[in-house]
Amino acid sequence: RKYYEQQLAKNRVQMEDLQQRVVQLDGRARDAEAKHEEVANNKESLDQQLKIAQQQVQDAAVKHVTAADVAKRFKQLLSEATDEVELHRERSEALQQKVQETESKRLAALDTNKETERKLVEQISTVELHRQRNHDMVQQVAETESKRAEAEEKGLEFQRQLEEALAAL
């Protein structure tokens, strides 16, 4: 019984650990979403930079700077921002997947704990039944021993009376 109670306690500790992991992963997912928003804001900033770059292109035309160089730089910046947004989106999805997997594991552990607890209750009932049966058997053995001792005493008394009767003959 003590072993099963220890197992139950261990399962509860594992359940708490899984719940803490879910909380940690939720925090990571929120951090990833915040980073995703930051990247989106950076994209907006890049859009503003694009407008500025477009103005610079116009200014560059006046200064005989080729618009191709400015467009190339803008495309590079836009590509970098797009790659960063995609990377953070993928990380966010991966973290969300981990949260779901951890939650599934937590629910499976909860089911396992419930099943283990049910089995423990059954085993405890069985142990109690056997304990009661053992107690009843001990009582029966004690009663039988008492009757045997009584019968032995009567047998000795009968044998003594028989010997006296034989001696008297």
PDB file of N, CA and C in Angstrom, residues 142-158:
ATOM      1  N   ALA A 142      -7.230 -20.456  16.724  1.00  0.00           N
ATOM      2  CA  ALA A 142      -7.207 -20.321  18.186  1.00  0.00           C
ATOM      3  C   ALA A 142      -8.334 -21.147  18.810  1.00  0.00           C
ATOM      4  N   GLU A 143      -9.527 -21.082  18.214  1.00  0.00           N
ATOM      5  CA  GLU A 143     -10.652 -21.858  18.725  1.00  0.00           C
ATOM      6  C   GLU A 143     -10.359 -23.359  18.611  1.00  0.00           C
ATOM      7  N   THR A 144      -9.821 -23.769  17.475  1.00  0.00           N
ATOM      8  CA  THR A 144      -9.490 -25.183  17.256  1.00  0.00           C
ATOM      9  C   THR A 144      -8.436 -25.628  18.260  1.00  0.00           C
ATOM     10  N   GLU A 145      -7.432 -24.800  18.488  1.00  0.00           N
ATOM     11  CA  GLU A 145      -6.369 -25.122  19.443  1.00  0.00           C
ATOM     12  C   GLU A 145      -6.953 -25.266  20.849  1.00  0.00           C
ATOM     13  N   SER A 146      -7.880 -24.372  21.181  1.00  0.00           N
ATOM     14  CA  SER A 146      -8.522 -24.428  22.500  1.00  0.00           C
ATOM     15  C   SER A 146      -9.316 -25.731  22.640  1.00  0.00           C
ATOM     16  N   LYS A 147     -10.076 -26.115  21.600  1.00  0.00           N
ATOM     17  CA  LYS A 147     -10.850 -27.361  21.625  1.00  0.00           C
ATOM     18  C   LYS A 147      -9.928 -28.577  21.693  1.00  0.00           C
ATOM     19  N   ARG A 148      -8.799 -28.515  20.951  1.00  0.00           N
ATOM     20  CA  ARG A 148      -7.849 -29.615  20.970  1.00  0.00           C
ATOM     21  C   ARG A 148      -7.270 -29.788  22.374  1.00  0.00           C
ATOM     22  N   ALA A 149      -6.896 -28.668  23.010  1.00  0.00           N
ATOM     23  CA  ALA A 149      -6.335 -28.733  24.357  1.00  0.00           C
ATOM     24  C   ALA A 149      -7.374 -29.296  25.331  1.00  0.00           C
ATOM     25  N   GLU A 150      -8.615 -28.890  25.158  1.00  0.00           N
ATOM     26  CA  GLU A 150      -9.697 -29.377  26.002  1.00  0.00           C
ATOM     27  C   GLU A 150      -9.876 -30.882  25.814  1.00  0.00           C
ATOM     28  N   ALA A 151      -9.876 -31.301  24.530  1.00  0.00           N
ATOM     29  CA  ALA A 151     -10.048 -32.726  24.228  1.00  0.00           C
ATOM     30  C   ALA A 151      -8.865 -33.521  24.780  1.00  0.00           C
ATOM     31  N   GLU A 152      -7.679 -32.978  24.676  1.00  0.00           N
ATOM     32  CA  GLU A 152      -6.487 -33.662  25.187  1.00  0.00           C
ATOM     33  C   GLU A 152      -6.591 -33.814  26.701  1.00  0.00           C
ATOM     34  N   GLU A 153      -7.053 -32.762  27.351  1.00  0.00           N
ATOM     35  CA  GLU A 153      -7.211 -32.799  28.806  1.00  0.00           C
ATOM     36  C   GLU A 153      -8.241 -33.861  29.213  1.00  0.00           C
ATOM     37  N   LYS A 154      -9.365 -33.909  28.456  1.00  0.00           N
ATOM     38  CA  LYS A 154     -10.406 -34.912  28.739  1.00  0.00           C
ATOM     39  C   LYS A 154      -9.864 -36.313  28.473  1.00  0.00           C
ATOM     40  N   GLY A 155      -9.049 -36.439  27.382  1.00  0.00           N
ATOM     41  CA  GLY A 155      -8.452 -37.740  27.057  1.00  0.00           C
ATOM     42  C   GLY A 155      -7.523 -38.195  28.170  1.00  0.00           C
ATOM     43  N   LEU A 156      -6.728 -37.279  28.720  1.00  0.00           N
ATOM     44  CA  LEU A 156      -5.817 -37.621  29.810  1.00  0.00           C
ATOM     45  C   LEU A 156      -6.614 -38.021  31.065  1.00  0.00           C
ATOM     46  N   GLU A 157      -7.692 -37.290  31.311  1.00  0.00           N
ATOM     47  CA  GLU A 157      -8.536 -37.593  32.457  1.00  0.00           C
ATOM     48  C   GLU A 157      -9.168 -38.982  32.288  1.00  0.00           C
ATOM     49  N   PHE A 158      -9.663 -39.263  31.065  1.00  0.00           N
ATOM     50  CA  PHE A 158     -10.267 -40.567  30.782  1.00  0.00           C
ATOM     51  C   PHE A 158      -9.233 -41.688  30.946  1.00  0.00           C
TER      52      PHE A 158
END
